[in-house]
mmCIF file of C-alpha atoms and ligand atoms in Angstrom:
data_model
loop_
_atom_site.group_PDB
_atom_site.id
_atom_site.type_symbol
_atom_site.label_atom_id
_atom_site.label_comp_id
_atom_site.label_asym_id
_atom_site.label_seq_id
_atom_site.Cartn_x
_atom_site.Cartn_y
_atom_site.Cartn_z
ATOM 1 C CA MET A 1 6.005 -17.027 -1.271
ATOM 2 C CA ARG A 2 4.876 -13.929 -3.089
ATOM 3 C CA VAL A 3 4.213 -10.351 -2.067
ATOM 4 C CA MET A 4 1.108 -8.795 -3.652
ATOM 5 C CA LYS A 5 0.946 -5.003 -3.548
ATOM 6 C CA PHE A 6 -2.285 -3.175 -4.316
ATOM 7 C CA GLY A 7 -2.001 0.527 -5.025
ATOM 8 C CA GLY A 8 -4.740 3.092 -4.473
ATOM 9 C CA SER A 9 -5.656 2.796 -8.142
ATOM 10 C CA SER A 10 -6.777 -0.801 -7.420
ATOM 11 C CA LEU A 11 -8.748 0.356 -4.388
ATOM 12 C CA GLY A 12 -11.066 3.026 -5.751
ATOM 13 C CA SER A 13 -14.471 1.474 -5.062
ATOM 14 C CA ALA A 14 -16.046 -1.584 -3.457
ATOM 15 C CA GLU A 15 -16.223 -3.181 -6.916
ATOM 16 C CA ALA A 16 -12.531 -2.539 -7.599
ATOM 17 C CA ILE A 17 -11.630 -3.906 -4.173
ATOM 18 C CA ARG A 18 -13.640 -7.073 -4.879
ATOM 19 C CA ARG A 19 -11.438 -7.681 -7.902
ATOM 20 C CA ALA A 20 -8.306 -7.203 -5.826
ATOM 21 C CA LEU A 21 -9.609 -9.565 -3.165
ATOM 22 C CA ARG A 22 -10.416 -12.207 -5.761
ATOM 23 C CA LEU A 23 -6.782 -12.124 -6.854
ATOM 24 C CA VAL A 24 -5.665 -12.724 -3.266
ATOM 25 C CA GLU A 25 -8.196 -15.529 -2.861
ATOM 26 C CA ALA A 26 -6.982 -17.187 -6.033
ATOM 27 C CA ARG A 27 -3.535 -17.418 -4.417
ATOM 28 C CA ARG A 28 -4.713 -18.272 -0.912
ATOM 29 C CA VAL A 29 -2.996 -21.674 -0.749
ATOM 30 C CA GLU A 30 0.331 -19.893 -1.211
ATOM 31 C CA ARG A 31 -0.457 -17.607 1.754
ATOM 32 C CA PRO A 32 0.654 -14.410 0.024
ATOM 33 C CA LEU A 33 1.892 -11.365 1.909
ATOM 34 C CA VAL A 34 -0.381 -8.484 0.952
ATOM 35 C CA VAL A 35 0.710 -4.831 1.043
ATOM 36 C CA ALA A 36 -2.035 -2.243 0.550
ATOM 37 C CA SER A 37 -2.098 1.494 -0.066
ATOM 38 C CA ALA A 38 -4.811 3.897 0.982
ATOM 39 C CA PHE A 39 -8.019 3.947 -1.085
ATOM 40 C CA ASP A 40 -7.679 5.929 -4.279
ATOM 41 C CA GLY A 41 -7.419 9.670 -3.577
ATOM 42 C CA VAL A 42 -7.388 9.352 0.227
ATOM 43 C CA THR A 43 -3.742 10.392 0.717
ATOM 44 C CA ASP A 44 -4.428 13.502 -1.389
ATOM 45 C CA ALA A 45 -7.561 14.173 0.678
ATOM 46 C CA LEU A 46 -5.502 13.876 3.891
ATOM 47 C CA LEU A 47 -2.927 16.309 2.531
ATOM 48 C CA HIS A 48 -5.733 18.685 1.750
ATOM 49 C CA LEU A 49 -7.080 18.301 5.301
ATOM 50 C CA ALA A 50 -3.654 18.938 6.821
ATOM 51 C CA ASP A 51 -3.435 22.084 4.731
ATOM 52 C CA ALA A 52 -6.920 23.149 5.840
ATOM 53 C CA ALA A 53 -5.812 22.657 9.464
ATOM 54 C CA ARG A 54 -2.779 24.840 8.825
ATOM 55 C CA ARG A 55 -5.009 27.530 7.299
ATOM 56 C CA SER A 56 -7.474 27.140 10.195
ATOM 57 C CA ASP A 57 -10.266 26.368 7.750
ATOM 58 C CA ALA A 58 -12.716 24.605 10.075
ATOM 59 C CA GLU A 59 -15.388 24.141 7.430
ATOM 60 C CA VAL A 60 -13.138 22.300 4.963
ATOM 61 C CA LEU A 61 -11.799 20.204 7.836
ATOM 62 C CA GLU A 62 -15.237 19.169 9.014
ATOM 63 C CA ARG A 63 -16.450 18.295 5.514
ATOM 64 C CA GLY A 64 -13.268 16.407 4.590
ATOM 65 C CA LEU A 65 -13.332 14.317 7.750
ATOM 66 C CA GLN A 66 -16.973 13.410 7.130
ATOM 67 C CA GLN A 67 -16.177 12.337 3.579
ATOM 68 C CA ILE A 68 -13.338 10.090 4.679
ATOM 69 C CA ARG A 69 -15.507 8.568 7.411
ATOM 70 C CA GLN A 70 -18.457 7.951 5.074
ATOM 71 C CA ARG A 71 -16.327 6.498 2.346
ATOM 72 C CA HIS A 72 -14.681 3.871 4.530
ATOM 73 C CA LEU A 73 -17.851 2.937 6.392
ATOM 74 C CA ALA A 74 -19.826 2.653 3.140
ATOM 75 C CA THR A 75 -17.137 0.535 1.472
ATOM 76 C CA LEU A 76 -17.048 -1.734 4.514
ATOM 77 C CA ARG A 77 -20.855 -2.101 4.384
ATOM 78 C CA HIS A 78 -20.657 -3.109 0.721
ATOM 79 C CA LEU A 79 -17.925 -5.643 1.300
ATOM 80 C CA GLU A 80 -19.221 -7.070 4.587
ATOM 81 C CA PRO A 81 -23.022 -6.875 4.633
ATOM 82 C CA ASP A 82 -23.257 -8.661 8.006
ATOM 83 C CA ALA A 83 -23.728 -5.932 10.646
ATOM 84 C CA LEU A 84 -22.491 -8.098 13.494
ATOM 85 C CA ALA A 85 -19.323 -9.094 11.650
ATOM 86 C CA ARG A 86 -18.668 -5.413 10.899
ATOM 87 C CA GLN A 87 -18.831 -4.149 14.468
ATOM 88 C CA GLU A 88 -15.232 -4.647 15.505
ATOM 89 C CA THR A 89 -13.909 -3.112 12.284
ATOM 90 C CA GLU A 90 -16.234 -0.125 12.639
ATOM 91 C CA ARG A 91 -14.892 0.441 16.135
ATOM 92 C CA ALA A 92 -11.299 0.271 14.880
ATOM 93 C CA LEU A 93 -12.081 2.641 11.988
ATOM 94 C CA ASN A 94 -13.665 5.050 14.437
ATOM 95 C CA SER A 95 -10.638 5.087 16.700
ATOM 96 C CA TRP A 96 -8.411 5.979 13.740
ATOM 97 C CA LEU A 97 -10.844 8.731 12.765
ATOM 98 C CA VAL A 98 -10.824 10.102 16.311
ATOM 99 C CA TYR A 99 -7.019 10.003 16.240
ATOM 100 C CA LEU A 100 -7.033 11.846 12.894
ATOM 101 C CA GLU A 101 -9.395 14.493 14.198
ATOM 102 C CA ARG A 102 -7.142 15.049 17.227
ATOM 103 C CA GLU A 103 -3.992 15.316 15.120
ATOM 104 C CA LEU A 104 -5.676 17.827 12.819
ATOM 105 C CA ALA A 105 -7.008 19.794 15.785
ATOM 106 C CA GLU A 106 -3.484 19.901 17.206
ATOM 107 C CA THR A 107 -2.123 21.212 13.889
ATOM 108 C CA PHE A 108 -4.953 23.740 13.814
ATOM 109 C CA ARG A 109 -4.136 24.908 17.360
ATOM 110 C CA SER A 110 -0.354 24.940 17.194
ATOM 111 C CA GLN A 111 -0.025 26.003 13.543
ATOM 112 C CA ARG A 112 2.894 23.583 13.352
ATOM 113 C CA PHE A 113 3.140 21.946 9.995
ATOM 114 C CA THR A 114 6.318 19.937 9.614
ATOM 115 C CA ALA A 115 7.246 16.731 7.787
ATOM 116 C CA ARG A 116 6.818 15.015 11.127
ATOM 117 C CA THR A 117 3.296 16.407 11.513
ATOM 118 C CA LEU A 118 2.415 15.103 8.062
ATOM 119 C CA ASP A 119 3.779 11.674 8.966
ATOM 120 C CA SER A 120 1.278 11.498 11.783
ATOM 121 C CA ILE A 121 -1.596 12.342 9.413
ATOM 122 C CA LEU A 122 -0.956 10.890 5.923
ATOM 123 C CA PRO A 123 -0.620 7.172 6.780
ATOM 124 C CA VAL A 124 -4.080 7.147 8.360
ATOM 125 C CA GLY A 125 -5.290 6.348 4.818
ATOM 126 C CA GLU A 126 -3.387 3.047 4.885
ATOM 127 C CA PHE A 127 -4.543 2.190 8.412
ATOM 128 C CA LEU A 128 -8.175 2.727 7.374
ATOM 129 C CA SER A 129 -7.940 0.863 4.058
ATOM 130 C CA THR A 130 -6.273 -2.210 5.543
ATOM 131 C CA LEU A 131 -8.950 -2.487 8.253
ATOM 132 C CA VAL A 132 -11.619 -2.625 5.558
ATOM 133 C CA LEU A 133 -9.627 -5.080 3.427
ATOM 134 C CA ALA A 134 -8.978 -7.377 6.392
ATOM 135 C CA ALA A 135 -12.703 -7.463 7.227
ATOM 136 C CA ALA A 136 -13.607 -8.171 3.610
ATOM 137 C CA LEU A 137 -11.061 -10.998 3.326
ATOM 138 C CA ARG A 138 -12.299 -12.522 6.579
ATOM 139 C CA GLY A 139 -15.842 -12.235 5.244
ATOM 140 C CA GLU A 140 -14.717 -14.436 2.352
ATOM 141 C CA GLY A 141 -13.516 -17.054 4.807
ATOM 142 C CA LEU A 142 -9.772 -16.362 4.595
ATOM 143 C CA GLY A 143 -7.578 -16.539 7.671
ATOM 144 C CA VAL A 144 -6.090 -13.049 7.677
ATOM 145 C CA HIS A 145 -3.694 -11.412 10.064
ATOM 146 C CA LEU A 146 -3.333 -7.633 9.861
ATOM 147 C CA VAL A 147 0.125 -6.470 10.945
ATOM 148 C CA ASP A 148 0.772 -2.815 11.756
ATOM 149 C CA ALA A 149 3.659 -1.941 9.423
ATOM 150 C CA ARG A 150 5.251 0.163 12.182
ATOM 151 C CA GLN A 151 6.054 -3.083 13.969
ATOM 152 C CA TRP A 152 8.294 -4.369 11.212
ATOM 153 C CA LEU A 153 9.220 -1.554 8.784
ATOM 154 C CA ILE A 154 11.924 0.130 10.840
ATOM 155 C CA THR A 155 13.301 3.164 9.024
ATOM 156 C CA ASP A 156 15.665 6.048 9.553
ATOM 157 C CA SER A 157 14.097 9.245 10.915
ATOM 158 C CA ARG A 158 13.829 11.249 7.699
ATOM 159 C CA HIS A 159 10.164 12.161 7.904
ATOM 160 C CA GLY A 160 8.419 12.139 4.553
ATOM 161 C CA GLU A 161 11.269 10.301 2.818
ATOM 162 C CA ALA A 162 12.355 7.659 5.283
ATOM 163 C CA ARG A 163 14.447 4.683 4.176
ATOM 164 C CA PRO A 164 14.128 1.149 5.572
ATOM 165 C CA MET A 165 16.994 -0.113 7.743
ATOM 166 C CA LEU A 166 17.259 -3.534 6.190
ATOM 167 C CA ALA A 167 18.977 -5.447 8.992
ATOM 168 C CA ARG A 168 16.423 -4.200 11.519
ATOM 169 C CA VAL A 169 13.546 -4.807 9.114
ATOM 170 C CA ARG A 170 14.692 -8.382 8.497
ATOM 171 C CA GLU A 171 14.752 -9.126 12.197
ATOM 172 C CA SER A 172 11.366 -7.555 12.929
ATOM 173 C CA ALA A 173 9.629 -8.967 9.831
ATOM 174 C CA ARG A 174 10.795 -12.442 10.841
ATOM 175 C CA ALA A 175 9.376 -11.928 14.311
ATOM 176 C CA GLN A 176 6.135 -10.106 13.406
ATOM 177 C CA ILE A 177 5.147 -11.615 10.059
ATOM 178 C CA SER A 178 6.651 -15.046 9.441
ATOM 179 C CA PRO A 179 4.982 -16.796 12.433
ATOM 180 C CA TRP A 180 1.513 -15.771 11.214
ATOM 181 C CA ARG A 181 2.219 -17.019 7.748
ATOM 182 C CA ASP A 182 3.610 -20.261 9.173
ATOM 183 C CA ARG A 183 0.296 -20.703 10.998
ATOM 184 C CA GLY A 184 -1.512 -20.539 7.663
ATOM 185 C CA HIS A 185 -2.616 -16.898 7.583
ATOM 186 C CA VAL A 186 -2.628 -14.475 4.715
ATOM 187 C CA VAL A 187 -0.698 -11.546 6.205
ATOM 188 C CA LEU A 188 -1.886 -8.051 5.310
ATOM 189 C CA THR A 189 0.093 -4.905 6.116
ATOM 190 C CA GLN A 190 0.094 -1.205 5.244
ATOM 191 C CA GLY A 191 2.296 0.200 2.536
ATOM 192 C CA PHE A 192 3.979 3.615 2.833
ATOM 193 C CA VAL A 193 4.276 3.767 6.631
ATOM 194 C CA GLY A 194 6.943 2.658 9.075
ATOM 195 C CA SER A 195 8.512 3.630 12.343
ATOM 196 C CA ASP A 196 11.934 4.909 13.282
ATOM 197 C CA GLU A 197 14.038 3.238 15.955
ATOM 198 C CA VAL A 198 12.490 5.266 18.757
ATOM 199 C CA GLY A 199 8.941 4.617 17.648
ATOM 200 C CA ASN A 200 8.079 7.782 15.693
ATOM 201 C CA THR A 201 5.821 7.132 12.705
ATOM 202 C CA THR A 202 7.585 7.721 9.388
ATOM 203 C CA THR A 203 6.543 7.546 5.731
ATOM 204 C CA LEU A 204 8.484 6.521 2.641
ATOM 205 C CA GLY A 205 7.330 9.357 0.369
ATOM 206 C CA ARG A 206 4.460 9.431 -2.116
ATOM 207 C CA GLY A 207 3.995 6.138 -3.882
ATOM 208 C CA GLY A 208 6.034 4.501 -1.115
ATOM 209 C CA SER A 209 3.975 1.310 -0.888
ATOM 210 C CA ASP A 210 6.019 -0.016 -3.814
ATOM 211 C CA LEU A 211 9.129 0.243 -1.641
ATOM 212 C CA THR A 212 7.307 -1.412 1.276
ATOM 213 C CA ALA A 213 6.495 -4.367 -0.986
ATOM 214 C CA THR A 214 9.984 -4.845 -2.410
ATOM 215 C CA THR A 215 11.558 -4.421 1.032
ATOM 216 C CA LEU A 216 9.274 -7.047 2.545
ATOM 217 C CA ALA A 217 10.004 -9.422 -0.317
ATOM 218 C CA ALA A 218 13.744 -8.884 0.058
ATOM 219 C CA VAL A 219 13.946 -9.442 3.808
ATOM 220 C CA LEU A 220 11.756 -12.551 3.775
ATOM 221 C CA GLY A 221 13.204 -14.012 0.566
ATOM 222 C CA ALA A 222 9.961 -14.001 -1.452
ATOM 223 C CA GLU A 223 9.924 -15.538 -4.924
ATOM 224 C CA MET A 224 8.305 -12.525 -6.539
ATOM 225 C CA VAL A 225 6.633 -9.182 -5.976
ATOM 226 C CA GLU A 226 3.416 -8.456 -7.826
ATOM 227 C CA ILE A 227 2.599 -4.768 -8.223
ATOM 228 C CA TRP A 228 -1.150 -4.704 -8.929
ATOM 229 C CA THR A 229 -2.233 -1.406 -10.443
ATOM 230 C CA ASP A 230 -4.582 0.024 -13.075
ATOM 231 C CA VAL A 231 -2.385 -0.557 -16.140
ATOM 232 C CA GLY A 232 -0.994 -3.856 -17.389
ATOM 233 C CA GLY A 233 2.683 -3.062 -17.073
ATOM 234 C CA ILE A 234 5.274 -0.420 -17.718
ATOM 235 C CA TYR A 235 5.054 1.353 -21.068
ATOM 236 C CA ASP A 236 7.496 3.524 -22.986
ATOM 237 C CA LYS A 237 5.304 6.475 -21.940
ATOM 238 C CA ASP A 238 2.204 6.976 -19.817
ATOM 239 C CA PRO A 239 -0.497 4.884 -21.547
ATOM 240 C CA ARG A 240 -3.238 7.097 -20.099
ATOM 241 C CA GLN A 241 -1.888 10.117 -21.877
ATOM 242 C CA PHE A 242 -0.553 8.371 -24.974
ATOM 243 C CA PRO A 243 -2.788 5.633 -26.379
ATOM 244 C CA GLU A 244 -0.012 4.599 -28.770
ATOM 245 C CA ALA A 245 2.322 3.790 -25.832
ATOM 246 C CA ARG A 246 3.998 0.374 -26.050
ATOM 247 C CA ARG A 247 4.334 -2.009 -23.161
ATOM 248 C CA HIS A 248 7.726 -3.362 -22.122
ATOM 249 C CA ALA A 249 7.353 -7.127 -21.743
ATOM 250 C CA HIS A 250 10.685 -7.438 -19.888
ATOM 251 C CA LEU A 251 12.909 -4.931 -18.182
ATOM 252 C CA THR A 252 16.181 -5.435 -16.392
ATOM 253 C CA TYR A 253 16.398 -4.001 -12.877
ATOM 254 C CA ASP A 254 18.569 -1.182 -14.224
ATOM 255 C CA GLN A 255 16.101 -0.297 -16.949
ATOM 256 C CA ALA A 256 13.146 -0.303 -14.521
ATOM 257 C CA SER A 257 15.124 1.747 -12.035
ATOM 258 C CA GLN A 258 16.005 4.306 -14.675
ATOM 259 C CA LEU A 259 12.371 4.629 -15.752
ATOM 260 C CA ALA A 260 11.313 5.152 -12.141
ATOM 261 C CA GLN A 261 14.079 7.735 -11.654
ATOM 262 C CA LEU A 262 12.890 9.538 -14.779
ATOM 263 C CA GLY A 263 9.546 9.960 -13.098
ATOM 264 C CA ALA A 264 7.340 7.225 -14.607
ATOM 265 C CA GLN A 265 4.754 7.294 -11.811
ATOM 266 C CA ILE A 266 4.066 3.586 -12.074
ATOM 267 C CA LEU A 267 6.960 2.612 -9.750
ATOM 268 C CA GLN A 268 8.306 4.629 -6.870
ATOM 269 C CA ARG A 269 11.867 5.783 -7.305
ATOM 270 C CA GLY A 270 14.077 3.495 -5.258
ATOM 271 C CA CYS A 271 11.697 0.546 -5.007
ATOM 272 C CA VAL A 272 13.635 -1.589 -7.497
ATOM 273 C CA ALA A 273 16.890 -1.666 -5.495
ATOM 274 C CA PRO A 274 15.846 -4.048 -2.670
ATOM 275 C CA ALA A 275 14.395 -6.535 -5.177
ATOM 276 C CA ALA A 276 17.465 -6.254 -7.412
ATOM 277 C CA ALA A 277 19.838 -6.842 -4.503
ATOM 278 C CA ALA A 278 17.933 -9.999 -3.562
ATOM 279 C CA ASN A 279 17.376 -11.048 -7.199
ATOM 280 C CA ILE A 280 13.585 -11.147 -6.801
ATOM 281 C CA PRO A 281 11.482 -10.462 -9.911
ATOM 282 C CA ILE A 282 8.892 -7.658 -9.845
ATOM 283 C CA VAL A 283 5.840 -8.185 -12.027
ATOM 284 C CA VAL A 284 3.530 -5.261 -12.824
ATOM 285 C CA ARG A 285 -0.053 -6.337 -13.559
ATOM 286 C CA ASN A 286 -3.481 -4.803 -14.068
ATOM 287 C CA THR A 287 -6.003 -5.616 -11.311
ATOM 288 C CA PHE A 288 -8.826 -5.010 -13.775
ATOM 289 C CA ALA A 289 -7.405 -7.168 -16.587
ATOM 290 C CA PRO A 290 -4.945 -9.629 -15.038
ATOM 291 C CA GLU A 291 -4.577 -11.650 -18.232
ATOM 292 C CA ALA A 292 -4.078 -8.706 -20.554
ATOM 293 C CA GLY A 293 -0.306 -8.427 -20.238
ATOM 294 C CA GLU A 294 2.358 -7.539 -17.733
ATOM 295 C CA THR A 295 5.877 -6.271 -17.371
ATOM 296 C CA TRP A 296 8.383 -8.640 -15.854
ATOM 297 C CA ILE A 297 11.385 -7.001 -14.189
ATOM 298 C CA GLY A 298 14.424 -9.047 -13.311
ATOM 299 C CA ASN A 299 17.439 -10.853 -14.642
ATOM 300 C CA LEU A 300 16.388 -12.039 -18.035
ATOM 301 C CA GLU A 301 18.203 -15.354 -17.689
ATOM 302 C CA MET A 302 15.916 -16.162 -14.714
ATOM 303 C CA ARG A 303 12.854 -15.412 -16.764
ATOM 304 C CA SER A 304 11.784 -18.861 -17.933
ATOM 305 C CA GLY A 305 11.973 -20.504 -14.509
ATOM 306 C CA GLU A 306 10.213 -17.636 -12.768
ATOM 307 C CA GLN A 307 7.531 -17.489 -15.425
ATOM 308 C CA ALA A 308 6.584 -21.053 -14.615
ATOM 309 C CA ALA A 309 6.485 -20.253 -10.866
ATOM 310 C CA ALA A 310 4.279 -17.198 -11.468
ATOM 311 C CA MET A 311 1.504 -19.079 -13.236
HETATM 312 P P1 ADP B 401 -1.014 2.799 -7.819
HETATM 313 O O1 ADP B 401 -2.092 3.578 -7.150
HETATM 314 O O2 ADP B 401 -1.453 1.437 -8.224
HETATM 315 O O3 ADP B 401 0.279 2.826 -7.079
HETATM 316 P P2 ADP B 401 0.042 4.803 -9.634
HETATM 317 O O4 ADP B 401 -0.919 5.887 -9.942
HETATM 318 O O5 ADP B 401 1.126 5.090 -8.666
HETATM 319 O O6 ADP B 401 -0.797 3.520 -9.217
HETATM 320 O O7 ADP B 401 0.727 4.281 -10.984
HETATM 321 C C1 ADP B 401 -0.073 3.839 -12.055
HETATM 322 C C2 ADP B 401 -0.206 4.940 -13.076
HETATM 323 O O8 ADP B 401 1.085 5.278 -13.574
HETATM 324 C C3 ADP B 401 -1.008 4.553 -14.293
HETATM 325 O O9 ADP B 401 -2.365 4.806 -14.119
HETATM 326 C C4 ADP B 401 -0.378 5.393 -15.405
HETATM 327 O O10 ADP B 401 -1.222 6.438 -15.798
HETATM 328 C C5 ADP B 401 0.877 5.999 -14.762
HETATM 329 N N1 ADP B 401 2.081 5.899 -15.577
HETATM 330 C C6 ADP B 401 2.972 6.913 -15.754
HETATM 331 N N2 ADP B 401 3.976 6.543 -16.552
HETATM 332 C C7 ADP B 401 3.742 5.249 -16.876
HETATM 333 C C8 ADP B 401 4.439 4.290 -17.697
HETATM 334 N N3 ADP B 401 5.585 4.591 -18.315
HETATM 335 N N4 ADP B 401 3.904 3.043 -17.814
HETATM 336 C C9 ADP B 401 2.778 2.720 -17.187
HETATM 337 N N5 ADP B 401 2.058 3.584 -16.409
HETATM 338 C C10 ADP B 401 2.529 4.826 -16.257
HETATM 339 N N1 LIG B 402 -0.924 6.238 -0.257
HETATM 340 C C1 LIG B 402 0.406 6.752 -0.535
HETATM 341 C C2 LIG B 402 0.350 7.727 -1.690
HETATM 342 O O1 LIG B 402 -0.721 8.001 -2.214
HETATM 343 C C3 LIG B 402 1.394 5.659 -0.791
HETATM 344 C C4 LIG B 402 1.135 4.797 -1.997
HETATM 345 O O2 LIG B 402 0.031 4.836 -2.547
HETATM 346 O O3 LIG B 402 2.028 4.064 -2.405
HETATM 347 O O4 LIG B 402 1.364 8.268 -2.048
HETATM 348 MG MG1 MG B 403 1.898 4.100 -6.992
#
């Protein structure tokens, strides 16, 4: 079993999403577990909206909400041209947008702007994106089950930087995810978001979908975690800023962890630990050029066996 995580950078347009979906389809017989972030830029847009609500800027709020609505509906139309097949997803998108509008209105009214408030607003990006992805995968004939991450990713209550409670997560992932996979479904779930023990929505911090993916892999004993992004691996420096950057073909867990701690944006700080503890390799690959190289993170002595399994 493998976990495939798609970051926002892989979900920037209908065309980009098609590429991501093709990668899932290519692995459909394995019934991968798919973790998805919000569409590119949507979490930033939501932060901006929350700030506009705090500043009581009704005009920015109105415009921003419209943009988010249009973007998701248009992407859905591109990916699922059949109007009838789209209806249910459009209804679900609309209820999330109504929820978002209410939360923002409440912030606007109360002028309360805490980490907990943000946790009720920011993950809407992931709830919207996964609805569109699920519809698109179904449109391609895949059996997909969308699981609300709050049902399985139980965390502590540190809003904005929550940490998964592994024993609880293991129990709930086994109950909420494994049965669907056993029935032959590709399971899709949101990155970044979880729930504390009393049901409050929490988030894992920016870039937190990486941690969602490694946590899921660890508790269900996956064979590997694929981090699909817009660069073909981890480099010695940011390849977007430094064209001469060199890709690391292999990294140990410690090396990858150190790079993430040093602020290499490619992996969220802390996401390596669950995979390392369970000895599960993490492979970083480019959604737009899957064959053009990768970084393999894990115990190097496992490398040859895992390489064969990854092909
Ligand atoms: P995603 O949306 O897929 O999670 P991120 O933006 O979080 O993607 O991470 C990918 C980006 O990380 C790349 O576009 C790249 O510019 C940046 N980056 C920063 N440092 C590095 C590095 N050392 N190696 C590779 N990419 C890096
Ligand atoms: N969407 C969230 C963010 O932009 C989480 C993630 O992408 O991993 O930070
Ligand atoms: Mg990221």
